[in-house]
Coordinates of C-alpha atoms in Angstrom, one line a residue:
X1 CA -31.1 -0.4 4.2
X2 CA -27.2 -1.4 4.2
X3 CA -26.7 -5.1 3.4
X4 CA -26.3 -8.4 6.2
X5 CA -23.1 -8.3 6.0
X6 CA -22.7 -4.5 6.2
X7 CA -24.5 -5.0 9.4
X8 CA -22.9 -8.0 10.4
X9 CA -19.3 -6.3 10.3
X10 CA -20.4 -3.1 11.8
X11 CA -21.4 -4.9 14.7
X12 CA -17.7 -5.9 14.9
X13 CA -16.0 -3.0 13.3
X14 CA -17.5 -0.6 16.6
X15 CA -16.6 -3.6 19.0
X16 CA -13.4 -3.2 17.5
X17 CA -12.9 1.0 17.3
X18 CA -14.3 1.5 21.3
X19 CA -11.6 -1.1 22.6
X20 CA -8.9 0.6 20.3
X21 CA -10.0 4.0 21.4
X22 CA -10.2 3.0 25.4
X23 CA -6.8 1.7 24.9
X24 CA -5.5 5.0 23.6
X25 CA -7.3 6.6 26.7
X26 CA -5.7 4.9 29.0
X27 CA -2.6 5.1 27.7
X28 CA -2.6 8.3 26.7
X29 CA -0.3 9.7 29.2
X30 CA 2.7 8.5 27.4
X31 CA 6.1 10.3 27.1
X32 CA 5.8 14.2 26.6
X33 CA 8.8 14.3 24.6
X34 CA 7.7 12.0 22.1
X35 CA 5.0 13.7 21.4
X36 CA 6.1 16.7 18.8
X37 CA 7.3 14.3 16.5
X38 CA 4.0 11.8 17.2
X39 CA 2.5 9.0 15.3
X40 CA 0.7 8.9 11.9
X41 CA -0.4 5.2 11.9
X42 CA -0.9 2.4 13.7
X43 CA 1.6 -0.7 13.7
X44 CA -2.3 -3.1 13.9
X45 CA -3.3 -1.4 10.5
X46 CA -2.9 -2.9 7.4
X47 CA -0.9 -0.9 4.4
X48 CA -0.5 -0.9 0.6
X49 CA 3.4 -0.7 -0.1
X50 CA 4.5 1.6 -2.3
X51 CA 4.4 1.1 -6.1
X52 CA 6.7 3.3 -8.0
X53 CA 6.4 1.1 -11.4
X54 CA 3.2 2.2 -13.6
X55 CA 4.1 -1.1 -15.2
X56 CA 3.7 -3.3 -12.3
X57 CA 0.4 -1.5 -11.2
X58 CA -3.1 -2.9 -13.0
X59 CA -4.5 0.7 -12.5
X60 CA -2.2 2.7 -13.9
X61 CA -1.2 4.5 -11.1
X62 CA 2.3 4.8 -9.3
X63 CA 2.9 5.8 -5.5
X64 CA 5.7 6.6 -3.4
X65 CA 6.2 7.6 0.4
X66 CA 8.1 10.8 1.4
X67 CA 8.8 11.6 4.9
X68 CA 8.7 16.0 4.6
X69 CA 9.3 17.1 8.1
X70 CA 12.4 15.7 9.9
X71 CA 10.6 17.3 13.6
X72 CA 7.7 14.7 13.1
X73 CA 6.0 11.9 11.5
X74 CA 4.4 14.0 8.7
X75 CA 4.7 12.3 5.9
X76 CA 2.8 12.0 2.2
X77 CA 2.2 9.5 -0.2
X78 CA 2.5 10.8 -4.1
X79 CA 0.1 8.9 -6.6
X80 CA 0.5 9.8 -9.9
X81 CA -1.2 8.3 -13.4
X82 CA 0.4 7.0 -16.1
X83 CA 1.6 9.8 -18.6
X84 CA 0.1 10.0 -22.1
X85 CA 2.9 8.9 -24.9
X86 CA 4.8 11.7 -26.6
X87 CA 2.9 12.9 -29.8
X88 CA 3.7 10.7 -32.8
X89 CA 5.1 13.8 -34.4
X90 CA 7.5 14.7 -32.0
X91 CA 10.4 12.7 -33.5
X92 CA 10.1 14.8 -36.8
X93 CA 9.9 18.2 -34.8
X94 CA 12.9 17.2 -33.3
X95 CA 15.1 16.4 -36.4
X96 CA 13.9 19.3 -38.3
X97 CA 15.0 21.6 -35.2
X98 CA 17.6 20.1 -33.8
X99 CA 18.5 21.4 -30.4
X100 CA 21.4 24.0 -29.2
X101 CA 23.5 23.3 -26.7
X102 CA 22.1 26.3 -25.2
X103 CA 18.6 25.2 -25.3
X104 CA 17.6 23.6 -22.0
X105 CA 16.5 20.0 -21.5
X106 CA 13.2 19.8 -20.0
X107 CA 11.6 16.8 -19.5
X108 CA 8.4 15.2 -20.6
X109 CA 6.7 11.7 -19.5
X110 CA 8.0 8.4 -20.7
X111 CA 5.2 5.7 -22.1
X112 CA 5.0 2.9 -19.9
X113 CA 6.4 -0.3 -22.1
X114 CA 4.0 -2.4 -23.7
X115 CA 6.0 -5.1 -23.2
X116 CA 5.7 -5.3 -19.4
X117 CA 9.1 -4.0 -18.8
X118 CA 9.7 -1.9 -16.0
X119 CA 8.8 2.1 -15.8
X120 CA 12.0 3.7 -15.5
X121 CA 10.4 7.1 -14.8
X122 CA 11.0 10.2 -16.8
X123 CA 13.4 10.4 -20.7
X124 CA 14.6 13.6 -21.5
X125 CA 13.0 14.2 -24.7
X126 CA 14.7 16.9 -27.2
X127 CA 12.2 19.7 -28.1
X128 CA 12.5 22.5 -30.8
X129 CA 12.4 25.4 -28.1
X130 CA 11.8 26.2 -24.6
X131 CA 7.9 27.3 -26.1
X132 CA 7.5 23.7 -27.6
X133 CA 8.7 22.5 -24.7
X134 CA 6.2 24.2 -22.5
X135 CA 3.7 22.8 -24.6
X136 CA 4.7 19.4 -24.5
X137 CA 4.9 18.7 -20.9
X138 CA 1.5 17.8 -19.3
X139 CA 0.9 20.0 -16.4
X140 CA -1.5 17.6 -13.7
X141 CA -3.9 19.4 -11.0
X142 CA -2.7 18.6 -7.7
X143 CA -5.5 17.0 -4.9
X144 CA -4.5 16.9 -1.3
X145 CA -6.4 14.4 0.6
X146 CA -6.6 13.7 4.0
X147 CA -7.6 10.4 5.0
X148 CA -10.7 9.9 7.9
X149 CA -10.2 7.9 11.3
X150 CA -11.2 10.3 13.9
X151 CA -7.9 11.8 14.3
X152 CA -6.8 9.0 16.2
X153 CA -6.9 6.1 13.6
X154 CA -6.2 5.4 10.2
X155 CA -3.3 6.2 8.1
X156 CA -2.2 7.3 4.5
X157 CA -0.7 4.4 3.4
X158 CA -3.8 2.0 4.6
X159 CA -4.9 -0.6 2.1
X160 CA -8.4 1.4 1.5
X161 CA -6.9 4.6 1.6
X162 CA -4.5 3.7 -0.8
X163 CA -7.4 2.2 -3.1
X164 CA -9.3 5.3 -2.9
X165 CA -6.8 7.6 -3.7
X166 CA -5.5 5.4 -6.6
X167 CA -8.9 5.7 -7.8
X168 CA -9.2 9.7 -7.7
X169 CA -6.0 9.8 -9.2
X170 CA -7.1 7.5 -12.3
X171 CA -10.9 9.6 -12.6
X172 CA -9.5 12.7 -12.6
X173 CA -6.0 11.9 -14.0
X174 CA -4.2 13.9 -11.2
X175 CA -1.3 13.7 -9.1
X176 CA -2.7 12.7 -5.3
X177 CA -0.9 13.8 -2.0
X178 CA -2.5 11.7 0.9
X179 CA -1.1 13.5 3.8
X180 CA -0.4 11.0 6.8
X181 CA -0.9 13.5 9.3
X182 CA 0.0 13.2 13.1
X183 CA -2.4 11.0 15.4
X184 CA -4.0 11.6 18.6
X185 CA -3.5 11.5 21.8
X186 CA 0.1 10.7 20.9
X187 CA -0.3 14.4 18.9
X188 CA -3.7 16.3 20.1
X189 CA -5.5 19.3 18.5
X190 CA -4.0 21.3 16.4
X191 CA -1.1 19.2 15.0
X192 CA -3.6 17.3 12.4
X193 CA -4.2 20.6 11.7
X194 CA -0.8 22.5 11.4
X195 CA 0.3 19.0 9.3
X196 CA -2.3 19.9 6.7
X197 CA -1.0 23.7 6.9
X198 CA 2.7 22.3 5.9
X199 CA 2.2 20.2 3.6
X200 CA 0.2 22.7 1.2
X201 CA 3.2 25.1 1.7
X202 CA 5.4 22.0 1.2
X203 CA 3.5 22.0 -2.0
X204 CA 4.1 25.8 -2.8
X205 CA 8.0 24.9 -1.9
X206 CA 8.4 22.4 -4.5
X207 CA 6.8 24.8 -7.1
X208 CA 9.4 28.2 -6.6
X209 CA 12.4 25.0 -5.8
X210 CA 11.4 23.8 -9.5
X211 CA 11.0 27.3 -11.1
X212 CA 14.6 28.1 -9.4
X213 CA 16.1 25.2 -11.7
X214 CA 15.3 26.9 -14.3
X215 CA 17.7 29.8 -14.1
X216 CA 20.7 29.5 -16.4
X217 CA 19.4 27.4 -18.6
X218 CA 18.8 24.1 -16.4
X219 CA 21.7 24.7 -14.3
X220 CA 20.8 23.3 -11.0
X221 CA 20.8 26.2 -8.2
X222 CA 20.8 25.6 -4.2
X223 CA 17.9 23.8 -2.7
X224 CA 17.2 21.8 -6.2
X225 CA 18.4 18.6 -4.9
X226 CA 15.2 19.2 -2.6
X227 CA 12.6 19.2 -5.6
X228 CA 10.6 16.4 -5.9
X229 CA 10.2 15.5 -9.6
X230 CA 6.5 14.4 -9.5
X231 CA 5.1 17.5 -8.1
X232 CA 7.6 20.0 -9.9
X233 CA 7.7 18.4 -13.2
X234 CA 4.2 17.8 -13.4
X235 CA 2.1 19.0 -10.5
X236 CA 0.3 22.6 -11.7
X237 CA 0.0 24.0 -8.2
X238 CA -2.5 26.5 -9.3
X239 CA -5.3 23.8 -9.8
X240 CA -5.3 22.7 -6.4
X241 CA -8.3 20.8 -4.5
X242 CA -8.3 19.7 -0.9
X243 CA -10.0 16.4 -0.6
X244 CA -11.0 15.2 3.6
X245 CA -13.1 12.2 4.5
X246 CA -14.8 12.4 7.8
X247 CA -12.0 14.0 10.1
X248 CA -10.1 14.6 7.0
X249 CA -12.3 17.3 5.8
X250 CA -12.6 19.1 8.9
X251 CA -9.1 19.1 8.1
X252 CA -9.5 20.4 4.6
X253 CA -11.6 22.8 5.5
X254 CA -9.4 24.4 8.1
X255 CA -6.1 24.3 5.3
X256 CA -8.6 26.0 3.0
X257 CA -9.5 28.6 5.4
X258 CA -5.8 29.4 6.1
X259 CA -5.2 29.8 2.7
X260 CA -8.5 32.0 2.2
X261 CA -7.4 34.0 5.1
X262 CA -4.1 34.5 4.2
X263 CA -2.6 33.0 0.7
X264 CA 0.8 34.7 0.1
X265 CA 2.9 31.6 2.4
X266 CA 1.2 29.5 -0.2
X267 CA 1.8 30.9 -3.2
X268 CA 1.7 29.8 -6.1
X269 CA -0.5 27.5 -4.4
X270 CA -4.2 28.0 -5.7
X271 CA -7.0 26.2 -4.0
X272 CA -9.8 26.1 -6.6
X273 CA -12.1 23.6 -4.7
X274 CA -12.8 21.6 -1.7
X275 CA -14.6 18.5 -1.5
X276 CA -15.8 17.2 2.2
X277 CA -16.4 13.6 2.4
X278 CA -18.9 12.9 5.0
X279 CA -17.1 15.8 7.6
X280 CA -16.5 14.5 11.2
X281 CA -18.8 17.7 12.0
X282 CA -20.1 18.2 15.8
X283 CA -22.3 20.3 17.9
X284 CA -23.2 20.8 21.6
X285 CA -27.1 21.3 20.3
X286 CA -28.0 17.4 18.6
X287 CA -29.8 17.5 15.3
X288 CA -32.1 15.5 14.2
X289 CA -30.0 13.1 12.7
X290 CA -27.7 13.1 15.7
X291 CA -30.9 11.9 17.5
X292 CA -32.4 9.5 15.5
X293 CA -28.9 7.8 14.4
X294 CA -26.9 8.4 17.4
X295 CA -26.3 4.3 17.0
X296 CA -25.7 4.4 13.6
X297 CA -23.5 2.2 11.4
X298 CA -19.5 2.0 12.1
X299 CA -19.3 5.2 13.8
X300 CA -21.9 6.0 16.7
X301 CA -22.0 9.0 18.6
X302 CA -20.7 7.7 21.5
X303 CA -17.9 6.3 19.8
X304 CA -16.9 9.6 18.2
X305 CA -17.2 11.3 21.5
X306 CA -14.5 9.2 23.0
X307 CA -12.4 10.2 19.6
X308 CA -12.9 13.9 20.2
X309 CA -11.6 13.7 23.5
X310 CA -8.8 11.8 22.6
X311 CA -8.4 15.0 20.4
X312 CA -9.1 18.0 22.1
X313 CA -7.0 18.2 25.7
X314 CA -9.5 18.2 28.6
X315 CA -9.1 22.1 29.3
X316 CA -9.9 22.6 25.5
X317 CA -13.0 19.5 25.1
X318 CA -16.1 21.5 23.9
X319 CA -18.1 20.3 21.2
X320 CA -18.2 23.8 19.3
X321 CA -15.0 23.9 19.6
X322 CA -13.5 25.6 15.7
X323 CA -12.6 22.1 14.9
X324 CA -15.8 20.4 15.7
X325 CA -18.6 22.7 14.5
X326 CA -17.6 24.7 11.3
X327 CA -20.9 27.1 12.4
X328 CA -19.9 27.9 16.1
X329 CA -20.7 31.6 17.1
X330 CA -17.4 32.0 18.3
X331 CA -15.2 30.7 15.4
X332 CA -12.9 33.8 14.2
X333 CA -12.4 32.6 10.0
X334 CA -13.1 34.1 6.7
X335 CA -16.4 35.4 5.6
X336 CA -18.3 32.1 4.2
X337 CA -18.7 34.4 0.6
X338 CA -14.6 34.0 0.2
X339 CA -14.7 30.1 0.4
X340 CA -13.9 28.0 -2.6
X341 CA -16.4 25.9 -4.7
X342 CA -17.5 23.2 -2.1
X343 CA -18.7 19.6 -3.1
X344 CA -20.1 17.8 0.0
X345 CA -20.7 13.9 0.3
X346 CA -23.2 12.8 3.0
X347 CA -24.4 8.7 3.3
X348 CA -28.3 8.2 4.5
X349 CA -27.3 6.4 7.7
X350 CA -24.5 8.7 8.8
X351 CA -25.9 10.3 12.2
X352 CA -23.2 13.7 11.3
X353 CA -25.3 14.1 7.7
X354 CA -27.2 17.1 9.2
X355 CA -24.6 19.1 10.2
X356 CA -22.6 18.7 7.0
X357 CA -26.0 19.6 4.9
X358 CA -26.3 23.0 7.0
X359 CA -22.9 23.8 6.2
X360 CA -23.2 23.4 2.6
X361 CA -27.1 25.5 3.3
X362 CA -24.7 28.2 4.6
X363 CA -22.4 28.7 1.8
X364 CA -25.1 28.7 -0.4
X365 CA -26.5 31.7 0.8
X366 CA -23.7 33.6 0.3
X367 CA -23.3 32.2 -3.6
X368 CA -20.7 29.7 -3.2
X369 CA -21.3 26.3 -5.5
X370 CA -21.5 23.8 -2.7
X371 CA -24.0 20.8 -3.6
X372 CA -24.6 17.9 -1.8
X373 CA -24.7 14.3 -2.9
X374 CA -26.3 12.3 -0.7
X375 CA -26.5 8.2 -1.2
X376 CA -28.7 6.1 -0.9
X377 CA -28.1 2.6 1.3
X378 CA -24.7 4.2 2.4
X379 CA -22.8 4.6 6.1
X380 CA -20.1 6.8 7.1
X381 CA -16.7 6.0 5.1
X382 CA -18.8 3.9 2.6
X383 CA -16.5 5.2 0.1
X384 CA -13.3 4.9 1.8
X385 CA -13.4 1.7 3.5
X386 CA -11.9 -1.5 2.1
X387 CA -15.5 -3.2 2.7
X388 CA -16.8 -1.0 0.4
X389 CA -14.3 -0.2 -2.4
X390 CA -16.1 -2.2 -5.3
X391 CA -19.4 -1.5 -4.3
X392 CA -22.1 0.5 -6.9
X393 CA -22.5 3.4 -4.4
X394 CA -18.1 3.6 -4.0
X395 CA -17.8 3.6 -7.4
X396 CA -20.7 6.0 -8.5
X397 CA -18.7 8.7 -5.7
X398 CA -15.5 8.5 -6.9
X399 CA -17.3 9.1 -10.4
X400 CA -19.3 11.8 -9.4
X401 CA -17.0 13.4 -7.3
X402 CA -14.3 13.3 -10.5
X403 CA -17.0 15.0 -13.1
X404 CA -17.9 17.9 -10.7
X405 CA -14.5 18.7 -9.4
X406 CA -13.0 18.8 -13.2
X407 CA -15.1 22.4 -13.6
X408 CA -12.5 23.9 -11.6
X409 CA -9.4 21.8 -12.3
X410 CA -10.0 21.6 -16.5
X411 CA -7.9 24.1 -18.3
X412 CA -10.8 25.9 -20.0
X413 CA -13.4 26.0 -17.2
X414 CA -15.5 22.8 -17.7
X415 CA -15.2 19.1 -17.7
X416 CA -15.4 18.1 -21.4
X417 CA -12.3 20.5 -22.0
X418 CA -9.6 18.4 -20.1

């Protein structure tokens, strides 16, 4: 069973979430127009600032915020880990071939100073040849992660969020994009959706804007002052994995349909793996864990009902709706067999557990690698909330989740080879 004070601050944390959510109810006849362009936070919610100095951050890990669509809110915060330093022999490769001026300059990560000094981002280092060059920059998977909140809450810049994505980046030393997708009712079903949509083709953008720079030599071409130098420099967008907790992976899952349906607006975008975090999954016939934890920890049923019609409009409020129930007879998507590698993460006192386990049971039929890890003593968000950041269990699944998801993101097909 959870801990006293797990209990204690559930008690409070649902008080909390149903007067937040019948706030948003009764206001959520706000001002049409203001509603393409939305919210993707809430001014009561704490946030991390942005760290772009790997020397001023204990973990290693630098962020920044970049707003990507001027017709909304959408906007993404980049974590990336502190680059490896330069090979100790790269100083005597470089004086026995010096380089031409018609060589071009790429670039490859600076060491963060010993001395405490700040990061001051990325030297140009002077390689041999464009092929030594190639093999001196450190390509980085990329994971997209979509942050939970039932669509109406949370945000990717959050205190928690922010810890938890600092922590994914550091396990599975990858460049992070938490997507701070727009919020209901202010933005109702499908913008969460669409936003997930454009950032992975923001994604694919940045890759063909970086290999355009690359034409005459390093000469900078139109659209390169658009290229953002974390993700082109050292993002590998063909080792790409969509990461969603609770609402967040019903989000993933969709991208990762889209791009399973249909991958050429993505390109060179690969999606190699999902993982689903505990999905905010839904049905109009219960389960049995709908039934026997309908007043479960954090997030009840009840509670999640009022978020999923904050969601859905009235006209379009069904609870097999393609957003809520990934199994629904009448949900027009790939064939299950086409799906990516799917890791799933389910906590024992999570009342949506069932429906997330028979979703992982379906794609297992059809030979896709989809476990399930399922802790012990856990609640929905255990590993995502601030409560629970340093706790065995939040730990031990941003671990586990790192080993499996390096079998499709390691250059030579397993984890021991990265």
């Amino acid at each position: 069973m959870p801990s006293v004070g797990v209990k204690i601050y559930s008690v409070f944390f649902k008080l909390f979430l149903r007067h937040r959510l019948q706030s948003l109810a009764a206001a959520a006849a706000g001002d049409p127009d203001n509603a393409a362009f939305g919210v993707s936070c809430r001014p009561d919610e704490a946030t991390a600032p942005p760290n772009p100095a790997f020397s001023a951050a204990a973990d290693g890990v630098a962020s920044k915020d970049l707003h990507i669509d001027p017709n909304s809110s959408l906007s993404v915060r980049i974590f990336l880990p502190t680059p490896p330093p330069p090979s100790p022999h790269a100083h005597l490769l470089a004086h026995a071939h010096p380089r031409r001026a018609s060589d071009p300059t790429p670039t490859t990560p600076a060491p963060a100073p010993a001395n405490g000094a700040p990061y001051r981002g990325y030297l140009p280092h002077a390689v041999s040849s464009p092929r030594a060059a190639a093999s001196a920059r450190r390509r980085l998977p990329i994971v997209v992660q979509f942050h939970g909140g039932g669509f109406v809450t949370g945000s990717n810049t959050a205190a928690a969020n922010d810890a938890f994505c600092r922590r994914v980046a550091k396990l599975c030393d990858a460049i992070v994009v938490a997507v701070g997708y727009r919020l209901a009712p202010e933005s109702r079903y499908p913008a969460a959706f669409d936003d997930g949509v454009k950032v992975l083709k923001w994604i694919a953008k940045q890759a063909n804007l970086a290999m355009m720079t690359k034409v005459g030599g390093g000469v900078d071409t139109f659209g390169a002052s658009t290229v953002e130098p974390w993700i082109a420099a050292h993002g590998d967008p063909a080792r790409c994995v969509l990461l969603g907790a609770s609402c967040g992976a019903n989000i993933a899952d969709y991208v990762t349909r889209k791009v399973v349906e249909d991958g050429k607006p993505f390109d060179p975008v690969k999606v190699v793996a999902q993982v689903l975090m505990y999905p905010f999954f839904i049905g109009s016939v219960p389960t049995h864990s709908e039934i026997r934890l309908a007043n479960s920890y954090f997030y009840d049923k009840s509670t999640c009902l009022l978020a999923w019609r904050l969601f859905l409009s009235e006209k379009e409020f069904n609870l097999d709706h393609p957003a809520a129930n990934p199994l629904a007879p009448s949900r027009r998507a790939p064939p299950l067999k086409c799906m990516p590698p799917t890791l799933t993460v389910i906590a024992e006192h999570d009342w949506m557990r069932d429906r997330a386990i028979a979703y992982s049971e379906e794609l297992r039929k059809v030979n896709v690698d989809s476990p399930v890890l399922d802790y012990k003593d856990t609640v929905h968000e255990f590993a995502t909330l601030d409560v629970f950041l340093k706790t065995p269990q939040a730990q031990a699944c941003a671990e586990d989740i790192a080993i499996w998801m390096k079998k499709y993101i390691s250059l030579r097909g397993h984890e021991f080879s990265y």
